[in-house]
Amino acid sequence: MQFTIYQIPLLLSSIVSAIVIYLLLKRKPSPGSRCLIVCMACAFLWALSDLFNLGSLTLSSKLFWDNVSYIAIVIFPIAWIFFVLEYSGKPKNLNKILIIFTSCFSFFTLLAVWTNQYHHLFRNEIFLTEVSGVIVFGKTYGPLFWLFIVYFYLLMIIGVTMLFQSFNLSNSINRKQKITFILAIFGTWAASLLHISKIIVSPVDFTSISFSIMGVILLIGITKYQLLDIVPVAYTNVFKNMGDGIIVLGRLNQIIEINPCMEEIIGIENNRACGKKIDQILENWPELKKEYIKLSSKTYPVKTTLKKGKKTYELNISNIFDSRNFLIGYLITLHDITYRKRIEDKLVESNKQIDGLNDTLQIVNKILRHDLLNKLAVMKSALWLYEENKDKSILDKLDRSIDGGIELIGRIGELESLILNKEELKPIPLKKAIEEVSATIHFPVTIDGDATVLADEALFSVFENLMRNAIIHGKTDRIKVEISSKKSI
């Protein structure tokens, strides 16, 4: 067993990885936390295996610890890719496909590593060599190793790409999370490439040492930038499930993202719209395009209403600023207010009807007061004449006036019912209506012609008022009514 100063970085890497695992286990489960624990467990095992490898003196013991390290090496990229998938909220069916592929490939790789002495596809040759006064495990790589390296970095690149995509609309904390992840993973890449390419010859695999740096970066991310507390999948779920249509634009009016509700409203999918100018996707909705051009020049949030087909939307346009108060984009929101607008229109119509009803009731009230006053005046005069002359014919006139008053009140009641129940106008033969009215005033009326009109019970009061005014105020001795019509009704 040999002890060298080069074992200290490996020991530190193991300790830091263990601390990160401990912190992750203490936290509440969150998207990606389990996979990240597996990643750090791989880092711990990898660094620990390299530590014992460097301390061993025989070829067989070094080969054993090198094989043990590959348990962590083949699992790490799988844990990484699934961490990114879970963290960014990618489809579960994609996870199943990757599970099958990566598990099979990793299993056969690990099997090839432990059985290399029979086929030499992973290591062509193994030997002991001395570097900087330290006995190390030397090897030349076979074709299967290079195939695994391609597979390893392919998964890492896919994960980083998806991580970038998940932060399209990230805030300042999310961006710091992303930087934390990228720094952590690129550090291990750089160390691995330095070791494989032998640009720097050292007794220690730089990949193992880089895990201590990766652990420190992740530790900072967990404690300072709420790593795993604020995740893109949470943002994605909120953004996609919002009932309002949303378009997020960049500073140059390019589309950053459209939520499903807006896709349905404007009839274009997010993947087809992203990157295009807002003008291009609003060609089929010129009203929205016009409003956007007009309102986007404002420096404060603005809103207006907009119609599309049978639906009415409330359009909101607001500016997006970064932490330094620089304009970085715009937010367009369409809120469906069709139901609210329909209720508002009904309220307006109801108010108009109420105003019309008030006007009608005022007219009815005037007619009722006028006609009843006339009836009462006639009754009072008849009673005075009867007291003076004791003429029974005057009682007949009084009786007819009382009947006329009762009939008037009845017609006013019918008119009230018509107004309140919003009944439709009915056909009334005009000649017959005038004859009924003339019978109550006991005055000769001549009627020429006839026609049917659409009216209500107020028509009788109108004719009665006209006739009485002609008799009382016009001092006429006869009334002649001529009726003509161009239509049947």
CSV table of C-alpha atoms in Angstrom, one decimal:
chain,number,residue,atom,x,y,z
A,1,MET,CA,0.0,0.0,0.0
A,2,GLN,CA,1.4,3.4,-0.9
A,3,PHE,CA,0.4,6.8,0.5
A,4,THR,CA,1.0,9.9,-1.6
A,5,ILE,CA,-0.1,13.6,-1.6
A,6,TYR,CA,-2.1,12.9,-4.8
A,7,GLN,CA,-4.6,10.9,-2.7
A,8,ILE,CA,-5.7,14.0,-0.8
A,9,PRO,CA,-7.7,15.6,-3.7
A,10,LEU,CA,-9.4,12.2,-4.1
A,11,LEU,CA,-10.2,12.0,-0.4
A,12,LEU,CA,-11.6,15.6,-0.5
A,13,SER,CA,-13.7,14.7,-3.6
A,14,SER,CA,-15.2,11.7,-1.7
A,15,ILE,CA,-15.9,13.8,1.4
A,16,VAL,CA,-17.6,16.7,-0.5
A,17,SER,CA,-19.7,14.2,-2.5
A,18,ALA,CA,-20.8,12.6,0.7
A,19,ILE,CA,-21.8,16.0,2.2
A,20,VAL,CA,-23.8,16.9,-0.9
A,21,ILE,CA,-25.6,13.5,-0.7
A,22,TYR,CA,-26.4,14.2,3.0
A,23,LEU,CA,-27.8,17.6,2.3
A,24,LEU,CA,-29.9,16.3,-0.5
A,25,LEU,CA,-31.3,13.5,1.7
A,26,LYS,CA,-32.2,16.0,4.4
A,27,ARG,CA,-34.3,18.1,2.0
A,28,LYS,CA,-37.9,17.5,1.0
A,29,PRO,CA,-38.2,15.4,-2.2
A,30,SER,CA,-38.4,17.6,-5.3
A,31,PRO,CA,-38.2,17.0,-9.1
A,32,GLY,CA,-34.8,15.6,-9.9
A,33,SER,CA,-33.5,15.2,-6.4
A,34,ARG,CA,-33.4,11.4,-6.4
A,35,CYS,CA,-31.5,11.3,-9.7
A,36,LEU,CA,-29.1,14.0,-8.4
A,37,ILE,CA,-28.4,11.8,-5.3
A,38,VAL,CA,-27.5,8.9,-7.6
A,39,CYS,CA,-25.2,11.2,-9.5
A,40,MET,CA,-23.4,12.2,-6.4
A,41,ALA,CA,-23.3,8.6,-5.1
A,42,CYS,CA,-21.5,7.8,-8.4
A,43,ALA,CA,-19.1,10.6,-7.8
A,44,PHE,CA,-18.4,9.4,-4.3
A,45,LEU,CA,-17.8,5.8,-5.5
A,46,TRP,CA,-15.7,6.9,-8.5
A,47,ALA,CA,-13.4,9.1,-6.3
A,48,LEU,CA,-13.2,6.4,-3.6
A,49,SER,CA,-12.2,3.7,-6.1
A,50,ASP,CA,-9.5,5.9,-7.6
A,51,LEU,CA,-8.3,6.6,-4.1
A,52,PHE,CA,-7.8,2.9,-3.4
A,53,ASN,CA,-6.5,2.3,-6.9
A,54,LEU,CA,-3.8,4.9,-6.3
A,55,GLY,CA,-2.9,3.3,-3.0
A,56,SER,CA,-2.6,-0.2,-4.4
A,57,LEU,CA,0.8,-1.6,-5.5
A,58,THR,CA,-0.1,-4.8,-7.5
A,59,LEU,CA,-1.6,-4.9,-11.0
A,60,SER,CA,-4.4,-7.2,-9.9
A,61,SER,CA,-5.6,-4.9,-7.1
A,62,LYS,CA,-5.4,-1.8,-9.3
A,63,LEU,CA,-7.4,-3.7,-12.0
A,64,PHE,CA,-10.0,-4.5,-9.4
A,65,TRP,CA,-10.5,-0.9,-8.2
A,66,ASP,CA,-10.5,0.3,-11.8
A,67,ASN,CA,-13.3,-2.2,-12.6
A,68,VAL,CA,-15.2,-1.0,-9.5
A,69,SER,CA,-14.9,2.6,-10.6
A,70,TYR,CA,-16.7,1.7,-13.8
A,71,ILE,CA,-19.8,0.8,-11.8
A,72,ALA,CA,-20.1,4.5,-11.0
A,73,ILE,CA,-18.9,5.6,-14.5
A,74,VAL,CA,-21.6,3.7,-16.4
A,75,ILE,CA,-24.4,4.8,-14.0
A,76,PHE,CA,-23.5,8.4,-13.9
A,77,PRO,CA,-24.6,9.5,-17.4
A,78,ILE,CA,-27.9,7.6,-17.0
A,79,ALA,CA,-28.6,9.4,-13.6
A,80,TRP,CA,-27.6,12.7,-15.2
A,81,ILE,CA,-29.9,12.4,-18.2
A,82,PHE,CA,-32.9,11.3,-16.0
A,83,PHE,CA,-32.2,14.1,-13.6
A,84,VAL,CA,-32.5,16.6,-16.5
A,85,LEU,CA,-35.6,14.9,-17.8
A,86,GLU,CA,-37.4,15.0,-14.4
A,87,TYR,CA,-36.1,18.5,-13.6
A,88,SER,CA,-37.3,20.0,-16.9
A,89,GLY,CA,-40.6,18.0,-17.0
A,90,LYS,CA,-40.0,16.1,-20.2
A,91,PRO,CA,-42.6,13.4,-21.4
A,92,LYS,CA,-42.6,10.2,-19.4
A,93,ASN,CA,-42.8,8.0,-22.5
A,94,LEU,CA,-39.4,9.4,-23.5
A,95,ASN,CA,-38.0,8.3,-20.1
A,96,LYS,CA,-39.2,4.7,-20.8
A,97,ILE,CA,-37.4,4.6,-24.1
A,98,LEU,CA,-34.2,6.0,-22.6
A,99,ILE,CA,-34.4,3.6,-19.6
A,100,ILE,CA,-34.4,0.6,-22.0
A,101,PHE,CA,-31.6,1.9,-24.2
A,102,THR,CA,-29.2,3.3,-21.6
A,103,SER,CA,-29.7,0.4,-19.2
A,104,CYS,CA,-28.9,-2.2,-21.8
A,105,PHE,CA,-25.9,-0.4,-23.1
A,106,SER,CA,-24.5,0.3,-19.7
A,107,PHE,CA,-25.0,-3.3,-18.6
A,108,PHE,CA,-23.1,-4.7,-21.6
A,109,THR,CA,-20.3,-2.0,-21.1
A,110,LEU,CA,-19.9,-3.0,-17.4
A,111,LEU,CA,-19.9,-6.7,-18.4
A,112,ALA,CA,-17.2,-6.0,-21.0
A,113,VAL,CA,-15.1,-4.2,-18.4
A,114,TRP,CA,-15.2,-7.1,-15.9
A,115,THR,CA,-14.6,-9.7,-18.6
A,116,ASN,CA,-12.0,-7.8,-20.6
A,117,GLN,CA,-9.3,-10.5,-20.1
A,118,TYR,CA,-11.3,-12.7,-22.4
A,119,HIS,CA,-11.8,-10.3,-25.4
A,120,HIS,CA,-9.6,-7.2,-24.8
A,121,LEU,CA,-12.3,-5.0,-26.4
A,122,PHE,CA,-12.2,-2.4,-23.6
A,123,ARG,CA,-8.5,-2.4,-22.7
A,124,ASN,CA,-6.0,-3.7,-25.2
A,125,GLU,CA,-3.2,-3.8,-22.6
A,126,ILE,CA,-2.8,-3.2,-18.8
A,127,PHE,CA,0.5,-2.6,-17.0
A,128,LEU,CA,2.1,-0.8,-14.0
A,129,THR,CA,4.0,2.4,-14.7
A,130,GLU,CA,5.6,5.2,-12.6
A,131,VAL,CA,4.4,8.8,-12.9
A,132,SER,CA,6.0,11.5,-10.7
A,133,GLY,CA,7.4,8.8,-8.4
A,134,VAL,CA,4.0,7.1,-8.0
A,135,ILE,CA,3.1,3.6,-9.2
A,136,VAL,CA,0.0,3.9,-11.3
A,137,PHE,CA,-2.3,1.7,-13.4
A,138,GLY,CA,-1.4,2.0,-17.1
A,139,LYS,CA,-3.6,0.9,-20.0
A,140,THR,CA,-4.3,1.3,-23.7
A,141,TYR,CA,-7.9,1.6,-24.8
A,142,GLY,CA,-9.8,-0.8,-27.1
A,143,PRO,CA,-12.6,0.0,-29.5
A,144,LEU,CA,-15.4,-0.6,-27.0
A,145,PHE,CA,-13.9,2.1,-24.7
A,146,TRP,CA,-14.1,4.7,-27.5
A,147,LEU,CA,-17.7,3.7,-28.3
A,148,PHE,CA,-18.6,4.1,-24.6
A,149,ILE,CA,-16.9,7.6,-24.5
A,150,VAL,CA,-19.1,8.6,-27.5
A,151,TYR,CA,-22.2,7.3,-25.7
A,152,PHE,CA,-21.1,9.0,-22.4
A,153,TYR,CA,-20.7,12.4,-23.9
A,154,LEU,CA,-23.7,12.1,-26.1
A,155,LEU,CA,-25.9,11.7,-23.0
A,156,MET,CA,-24.2,14.5,-21.3
A,157,ILE,CA,-24.7,16.9,-24.3
A,158,ILE,CA,-28.3,15.9,-24.6
A,159,GLY,CA,-28.8,16.6,-20.9
A,160,VAL,CA,-27.2,20.1,-21.2
A,161,THR,CA,-29.2,20.9,-24.3
A,162,MET,CA,-32.5,20.1,-22.6
A,163,LEU,CA,-31.4,22.0,-19.5
A,164,PHE,CA,-30.9,25.1,-21.7
A,165,GLN,CA,-34.3,24.7,-23.4
A,166,SER,CA,-36.0,24.4,-20.0
A,167,PHE,CA,-34.9,28.0,-19.1
A,168,ASN,CA,-36.4,29.8,-22.1
A,169,LEU,CA,-38.5,32.0,-19.7
A,170,SER,CA,-36.4,31.8,-16.6
A,171,ASN,CA,-36.0,34.5,-14.0
A,172,SER,CA,-32.7,35.6,-12.5
A,173,ILE,CA,-32.7,32.8,-9.9
A,174,ASN,CA,-33.4,30.2,-12.7
A,175,ARG,CA,-30.5,31.5,-14.8
A,176,LYS,CA,-28.2,31.2,-11.8
A,177,GLN,CA,-29.4,27.6,-11.3
A,178,LYS,CA,-28.6,26.9,-14.9
A,179,ILE,CA,-25.1,28.4,-14.6
A,180,THR,CA,-24.6,26.3,-11.5
A,181,PHE,CA,-25.4,23.1,-13.4
A,182,ILE,CA,-23.4,24.0,-16.5
A,183,LEU,CA,-20.3,24.9,-14.5
A,184,ALA,CA,-20.6,21.7,-12.5
A,185,ILE,CA,-20.9,19.4,-15.5
A,186,PHE,CA,-18.4,21.2,-17.8
A,187,GLY,CA,-15.8,21.0,-15.1
A,188,THR,CA,-16.0,17.2,-15.1
A,189,TRP,CA,-15.9,17.2,-18.9
A,190,ALA,CA,-12.8,19.2,-19.1
A,191,ALA,CA,-11.1,17.0,-16.5
A,192,SER,CA,-12.1,13.8,-18.3
A,193,LEU,CA,-10.8,15.1,-21.7
A,194,LEU,CA,-7.5,16.2,-20.1
A,195,HIS,CA,-7.0,12.7,-18.6
A,196,ILE,CA,-8.0,10.7,-21.7
A,197,SER,CA,-6.0,12.9,-24.2
A,198,LYS,CA,-2.9,12.7,-21.8
A,199,ILE,CA,-2.4,16.5,-22.4
A,200,ILE,CA,-1.3,16.6,-18.7
A,201,VAL,CA,0.3,13.4,-17.4
A,202,SER,CA,-0.6,12.9,-13.7
A,203,PRO,CA,-0.9,10.0,-11.3
A,204,VAL,CA,-4.5,11.0,-10.7
A,205,ASP,CA,-7.5,10.9,-13.0
A,206,PHE,CA,-8.6,14.5,-13.2
A,207,THR,CA,-12.2,13.4,-13.6
A,208,SER,CA,-12.2,12.1,-10.0
A,209,ILE,CA,-10.7,15.3,-8.7
A,210,SER,CA,-13.3,17.4,-10.6
A,211,PHE,CA,-16.1,15.8,-8.7
A,212,SER,CA,-14.9,17.7,-5.6
A,213,ILE,CA,-15.3,20.9,-7.6
A,214,MET,CA,-18.6,19.8,-8.9
A,215,GLY,CA,-19.8,19.0,-5.4
A,216,VAL,CA,-18.8,22.5,-4.1
A,217,ILE,CA,-20.6,24.2,-7.0
A,218,LEU,CA,-23.8,22.1,-6.4
A,219,LEU,CA,-23.5,22.9,-2.7
A,220,ILE,CA,-23.5,26.6,-3.5
A,221,GLY,CA,-26.4,26.1,-5.8
A,222,ILE,CA,-28.4,24.3,-3.1
A,223,THR,CA,-27.8,26.8,-0.3
A,224,LYS,CA,-27.6,30.1,-2.2
A,225,TYR,CA,-29.7,29.8,-5.4
A,226,GLN,CA,-32.4,27.4,-4.2
A,227,LEU,CA,-31.3,24.6,-6.4
A,228,LEU,CA,-34.2,22.1,-6.7
A,229,ASP,CA,-36.6,24.5,-5.0
A,230,ILE,CA,-37.5,26.5,-8.1
A,231,VAL,CA,-37.7,24.1,-11.0
A,232,PRO,CA,-38.7,24.6,-14.6
A,233,VAL,CA,-41.3,21.9,-14.5
A,234,ALA,CA,-43.3,24.0,-12.0
A,235,TYR,CA,-43.1,27.0,-14.2
A,236,THR,CA,-44.0,24.8,-17.2
A,237,ASN,CA,-47.1,23.4,-15.6
A,238,VAL,CA,-48.4,26.8,-14.5
A,239,PHE,CA,-47.6,28.3,-17.9
A,240,LYS,CA,-49.2,25.5,-19.9
A,241,ASN,CA,-52.3,25.2,-17.8
A,242,MET,CA,-53.2,28.9,-17.6
A,243,GLY,CA,-56.7,29.7,-18.9
A,244,ASP,CA,-55.5,32.9,-20.5
A,245,GLY,CA,-53.7,32.9,-23.8
A,246,ILE,CA,-50.1,34.1,-23.4
A,247,ILE,CA,-47.3,35.1,-25.9
A,248,VAL,CA,-43.9,36.0,-24.6
A,249,LEU,CA,-41.8,38.2,-26.9
A,250,GLY,CA,-38.2,39.1,-27.0
A,251,ARG,CA,-37.0,42.7,-27.2
A,252,LEU,CA,-37.0,42.5,-31.0
A,253,ASN,CA,-40.6,41.2,-31.1
A,254,GLN,CA,-39.5,37.6,-31.8
A,255,ILE,CA,-41.7,35.0,-30.2
A,256,ILE,CA,-40.1,33.2,-27.2
A,257,GLU,CA,-43.0,31.0,-26.2
A,258,ILE,CA,-46.8,30.5,-26.6
A,259,ASN,CA,-48.9,28.6,-24.2
A,260,PRO,CA,-51.5,26.0,-25.4
A,261,CYS,CA,-54.4,28.4,-24.7
A,262,MET,CA,-52.9,31.0,-27.1
A,263,GLU,CA,-52.1,28.2,-29.6
A,264,GLU,CA,-55.9,27.5,-29.8
A,265,ILE,CA,-56.9,31.1,-30.0
A,266,ILE,CA,-54.5,32.1,-32.9
A,267,GLY,CA,-54.4,28.7,-34.5
A,268,ILE,CA,-50.6,28.1,-34.6
A,269,GLU,CA,-48.4,25.7,-32.6
A,270,ASN,CA,-45.6,26.9,-30.3
A,271,ASN,CA,-42.9,25.0,-32.1
A,272,ARG,CA,-43.9,26.6,-35.4
A,273,ALA,CA,-44.2,30.1,-33.9
A,274,CYS,CA,-41.0,30.2,-31.8
A,275,GLY,CA,-38.4,32.5,-33.3
A,276,LYS,CA,-40.7,34.2,-35.7
A,277,LYS,CA,-41.7,37.9,-35.5
A,278,ILE,CA,-45.1,38.6,-34.0
A,279,ASP,CA,-46.2,40.3,-37.3
A,280,GLN,CA,-45.8,37.0,-39.1
A,281,ILE,CA,-48.2,35.0,-37.0
A,282,LEU,CA,-50.9,37.7,-36.7
A,283,GLU,CA,-51.5,38.1,-40.4
A,284,ASN,CA,-54.9,36.3,-40.0
A,285,TRP,CA,-55.8,38.5,-37.1
A,286,PRO,CA,-55.2,42.1,-38.3
A,287,GLU,CA,-57.1,43.6,-35.4
A,288,LEU,CA,-54.7,42.1,-32.8
A,289,LYS,CA,-51.7,43.1,-34.9
A,290,LYS,CA,-53.0,46.7,-35.1
A,291,GLU,CA,-53.6,46.9,-31.4
A,292,TYR,CA,-50.2,45.4,-30.6
A,293,ILE,CA,-48.4,48.0,-32.8
A,294,LYS,CA,-50.4,50.7,-31.1
A,295,LEU,CA,-50.1,49.6,-27.5
A,296,SER,CA,-46.6,48.2,-27.5
A,297,SER,CA,-45.2,51.7,-27.8
A,298,LYS,CA,-46.5,52.5,-24.3
A,299,THR,CA,-44.1,52.3,-21.4
A,300,TYR,CA,-46.8,51.1,-19.0
A,301,PRO,CA,-49.2,48.1,-19.0
A,302,VAL,CA,-52.2,48.7,-21.2
A,303,LYS,CA,-55.4,46.8,-22.0
A,304,THR,CA,-58.3,46.9,-24.4
A,305,THR,CA,-61.0,44.6,-25.8
A,306,LEU,CA,-60.8,42.7,-29.0
A,307,LYS,CA,-63.3,40.4,-30.9
A,308,LYS,CA,-62.5,37.3,-32.8
A,309,GLY,CA,-65.5,35.5,-34.3
A,310,LYS,CA,-68.1,35.0,-31.6
A,311,LYS,CA,-65.6,35.5,-28.7
A,312,THR,CA,-64.5,38.7,-27.0
A,313,TYR,CA,-61.0,39.0,-25.4
A,314,GLU,CA,-59.4,41.4,-23.1
A,315,LEU,CA,-56.0,42.2,-24.5
A,316,ASN,CA,-53.2,43.1,-22.0
A,317,ILE,CA,-49.7,44.1,-23.2
A,318,SER,CA,-47.0,44.7,-20.6
A,319,ASN,CA,-43.2,45.1,-20.7
A,320,ILE,CA,-40.7,42.6,-19.2
A,321,PHE,CA,-37.7,44.1,-17.4
A,322,ASP,CA,-34.6,42.4,-16.1
A,323,SER,CA,-33.1,42.9,-12.6
A,324,ARG,CA,-31.4,46.1,-13.9
A,325,ASN,CA,-34.6,47.5,-15.2
A,326,PHE,CA,-33.6,47.0,-18.9
A,327,LEU,CA,-36.4,46.2,-21.3
A,328,ILE,CA,-36.0,42.5,-22.4
A,329,GLY,CA,-39.3,41.7,-23.9
A,330,TYR,CA,-43.1,41.9,-23.9
A,331,LEU,CA,-46.0,39.9,-22.5
A,332,ILE,CA,-49.2,39.6,-24.5
A,333,THR,CA,-52.2,38.2,-22.6
A,334,LEU,CA,-55.7,37.4,-24.0
A,335,HIS,CA,-58.4,36.8,-21.4
A,336,ASP,CA,-61.7,35.4,-22.7
A,337,ILE,CA,-64.4,37.8,-21.5
A,338,THR,CA,-67.1,36.5,-23.8
A,339,TYR,CA,-69.4,35.5,-20.9
A,340,ARG,CA,-68.8,38.7,-19.0
A,341,LYS,CA,-69.4,40.8,-22.1
A,342,ARG,CA,-72.6,38.9,-22.7
A,343,ILE,CA,-73.8,39.7,-19.2
A,344,GLU,CA,-72.7,43.3,-19.5
A,345,ASP,CA,-74.7,43.6,-22.8
A,346,LYS,CA,-77.7,42.1,-21.1
A,347,LEU,CA,-77.4,44.6,-18.3
A,348,VAL,CA,-77.2,47.5,-20.7
A,349,GLU,CA,-80.3,46.1,-22.6
A,350,SER,CA,-82.1,45.7,-19.3
A,351,ASN,CA,-81.3,49.2,-18.3
A,352,LYS,CA,-82.7,50.5,-21.6
A,353,GLN,CA,-85.8,48.5,-21.1
A,354,ILE,CA,-86.2,49.8,-17.6
A,355,ASP,CA,-85.8,53.4,-18.9
A,356,GLY,CA,-88.4,52.7,-21.6
A,357,LEU,CA,-90.7,51.1,-19.0
A,358,ASN,CA,-90.4,54.2,-16.8
A,359,ASP,CA,-91.2,56.5,-19.8
A,360,THR,CA,-94.2,54.3,-20.6
A,361,LEU,CA,-95.4,54.3,-17.1
A,362,GLN,CA,-95.1,58.0,-16.9
A,363,ILE,CA,-97.3,58.3,-20.0
A,364,VAL,CA,-99.8,55.8,-18.7
A,365,ASN,CA,-99.9,57.7,-15.4
A,366,LYS,CA,-100.7,61.0,-17.3
A,367,ILE,CA,-103.4,59.3,-19.4
A,368,LEU,CA,-104.9,57.7,-16.3
A,369,ARG,CA,-105.0,61.0,-14.3
A,370,HIS,CA,-106.3,62.9,-17.3
A,371,ASP,CA,-109.1,60.5,-18.2
A,372,LEU,CA,-110.2,59.8,-14.6
A,373,LEU,CA,-110.3,63.5,-13.9
A,374,ASN,CA,-112.6,63.9,-16.9
A,375,LYS,CA,-114.8,61.1,-15.7
A,376,LEU,CA,-115.0,62.5,-12.2
A,377,ALA,CA,-115.8,66.0,-13.6
A,378,VAL,CA,-118.7,64.5,-15.6
A,379,MET,CA,-119.9,62.6,-12.6
A,380,LYS,CA,-119.8,65.7,-10.4
A,381,SER,CA,-121.7,67.8,-12.9
A,382,ALA,CA,-124.3,65.1,-13.3
A,383,LEU,CA,-124.8,64.9,-9.6
A,384,TRP,CA,-125.2,68.7,-9.4
A,385,LEU,CA,-127.7,68.7,-12.2
A,386,TYR,CA,-129.7,65.8,-10.6
A,387,GLU,CA,-129.9,67.7,-7.3
A,388,GLU,CA,-131.2,70.8,-9.1
A,389,ASN,CA,-133.6,69.2,-11.6
A,390,LYS,CA,-134.3,65.6,-10.2
A,391,ASP,CA,-134.0,64.4,-13.8
A,392,LYS,CA,-133.6,60.6,-13.9
A,393,SER,CA,-132.0,60.7,-17.3
A,394,ILE,CA,-129.0,62.4,-15.7
A,395,LEU,CA,-128.6,59.3,-13.5
A,396,ASP,CA,-128.3,57.2,-16.7
A,397,LYS,CA,-125.5,59.6,-17.9
A,398,LEU,CA,-123.9,59.3,-14.5
A,399,ASP,CA,-124.1,55.5,-14.7
A,400,ARG,CA,-122.5,55.4,-18.1
A,401,SER,CA,-119.7,57.6,-16.9
A,402,ILE,CA,-119.0,55.3,-14.0
A,403,ASP,CA,-119.0,52.3,-16.4
A,404,GLY,CA,-116.6,54.2,-18.6
A,405,GLY,CA,-114.3,54.9,-15.6
A,406,ILE,CA,-114.4,51.2,-14.7
A,407,GLU,CA,-113.6,50.2,-18.3
A,408,LEU,CA,-110.8,52.7,-18.4
A,409,ILE,CA,-109.2,51.3,-15.2
A,410,GLY,CA,-109.6,47.8,-16.7
A,411,ARG,CA,-107.8,48.9,-19.9
A,412,ILE,CA,-105.0,50.5,-17.9
A,413,GLY,CA,-104.7,47.2,-16.0
A,414,GLU,CA,-104.4,45.3,-19.3
A,415,LEU,CA,-101.8,47.8,-20.5
A,416,GLU,CA,-99.8,47.3,-17.3
A,417,SER,CA,-99.9,43.6,-17.7
A,418,LEU,CA,-98.8,44.0,-21.3
A,419,ILE,CA,-95.8,46.1,-20.3
A,420,LEU,CA,-94.7,44.0,-17.4
A,421,ASN,CA,-95.1,40.7,-19.2
A,422,LYS,CA,-93.6,42.1,-22.4
A,423,GLU,CA,-96.5,40.7,-24.5
A,424,GLU,CA,-96.4,41.2,-28.2
A,425,LEU,CA,-98.7,43.8,-29.9
A,426,LYS,CA,-102.0,42.3,-31.2
A,427,PRO,CA,-104.1,43.0,-34.3
A,428,ILE,CA,-107.0,45.4,-33.5
A,429,PRO,CA,-109.7,46.3,-36.1
A,430,LEU,CA,-109.5,50.1,-36.0
A,431,LYS,CA,-113.2,50.8,-36.9
A,432,LYS,CA,-114.4,48.6,-34.2
A,433,ALA,CA,-112.1,50.2,-31.6
A,434,ILE,CA,-113.3,53.7,-32.5
A,435,GLU,CA,-117.0,52.6,-32.3
A,436,GLU,CA,-116.3,51.2,-28.8
A,437,VAL,CA,-114.8,54.5,-27.7
A,438,SER,CA,-117.5,56.6,-29.3
A,439,ALA,CA,-120.1,54.7,-27.4
A,440,THR,CA,-118.7,55.8,-24.1
A,441,ILE,CA,-118.6,59.6,-25.0
A,442,HIS,CA,-122.2,59.7,-26.3
A,443,PHE,CA,-121.3,61.9,-29.3
A,444,PRO,CA,-122.1,61.3,-33.0
A,445,VAL,CA,-119.0,59.9,-34.8
A,446,THR,CA,-118.8,59.1,-38.5
A,447,ILE,CA,-116.3,56.5,-39.5
A,448,ASP,CA,-115.2,56.0,-43.2
A,449,GLY,CA,-113.1,53.0,-44.1
A,450,ASP,CA,-111.4,50.4,-41.9
A,451,ALA,CA,-108.0,48.8,-41.2
A,452,THR,CA,-106.3,46.5,-38.8
A,453,VAL,CA,-103.4,47.8,-36.7
A,454,LEU,CA,-100.8,46.2,-34.4
A,455,ALA,CA,-101.4,47.9,-31.1
A,456,ASP,CA,-102.1,47.4,-27.4
A,457,GLU,CA,-104.9,48.5,-25.1
A,458,ALA,CA,-103.5,52.1,-24.9
A,459,LEU,CA,-105.0,52.7,-28.4
A,460,PHE,CA,-108.5,53.0,-26.9
A,461,SER,CA,-107.3,55.7,-24.4
A,462,VAL,CA,-105.6,57.6,-27.3
A,463,PHE,CA,-108.8,57.8,-29.3
A,464,GLU,CA,-110.9,58.7,-26.3
A,465,ASN,CA,-108.6,61.5,-25.4
A,466,LEU,CA,-108.6,62.8,-29.0
A,467,MET,CA,-112.4,62.8,-29.2
A,468,ARG,CA,-112.9,64.4,-25.8
A,469,ASN,CA,-110.4,67.1,-26.5
A,470,ALA,CA,-112.2,67.8,-29.8
A,471,ILE,CA,-115.5,68.1,-28.0
A,472,ILE,CA,-114.4,70.0,-24.9
A,473,HIS,CA,-111.6,72.2,-26.2
A,474,GLY,CA,-112.4,72.3,-30.0
A,475,LYS,CA,-116.1,72.9,-29.4
A,476,THR,CA,-116.9,70.7,-32.4
A,477,ASP,CA,-120.4,69.5,-33.1
A,478,ARG,CA,-119.4,66.4,-35.0
A,479,ILE,CA,-116.5,64.0,-35.4
A,480,LYS,CA,-115.5,62.3,-38.6
A,481,VAL,CA,-112.8,59.6,-38.8
A,482,GLU,CA,-111.3,58.5,-42.1
A,483,ILE,CA,-109.4,55.3,-42.2
A,484,SER,CA,-107.1,54.1,-45.0
A,485,SER,CA,-104.2,51.7,-45.3
A,486,LYS,CA,-101.7,50.7,-47.9
A,487,LYS,CA,-101.2,47.3,-46.3
A,488,SER,CA,-103.5,44.7,-44.8
A,489,ILE,CA,-102.0,45.4,-41.3
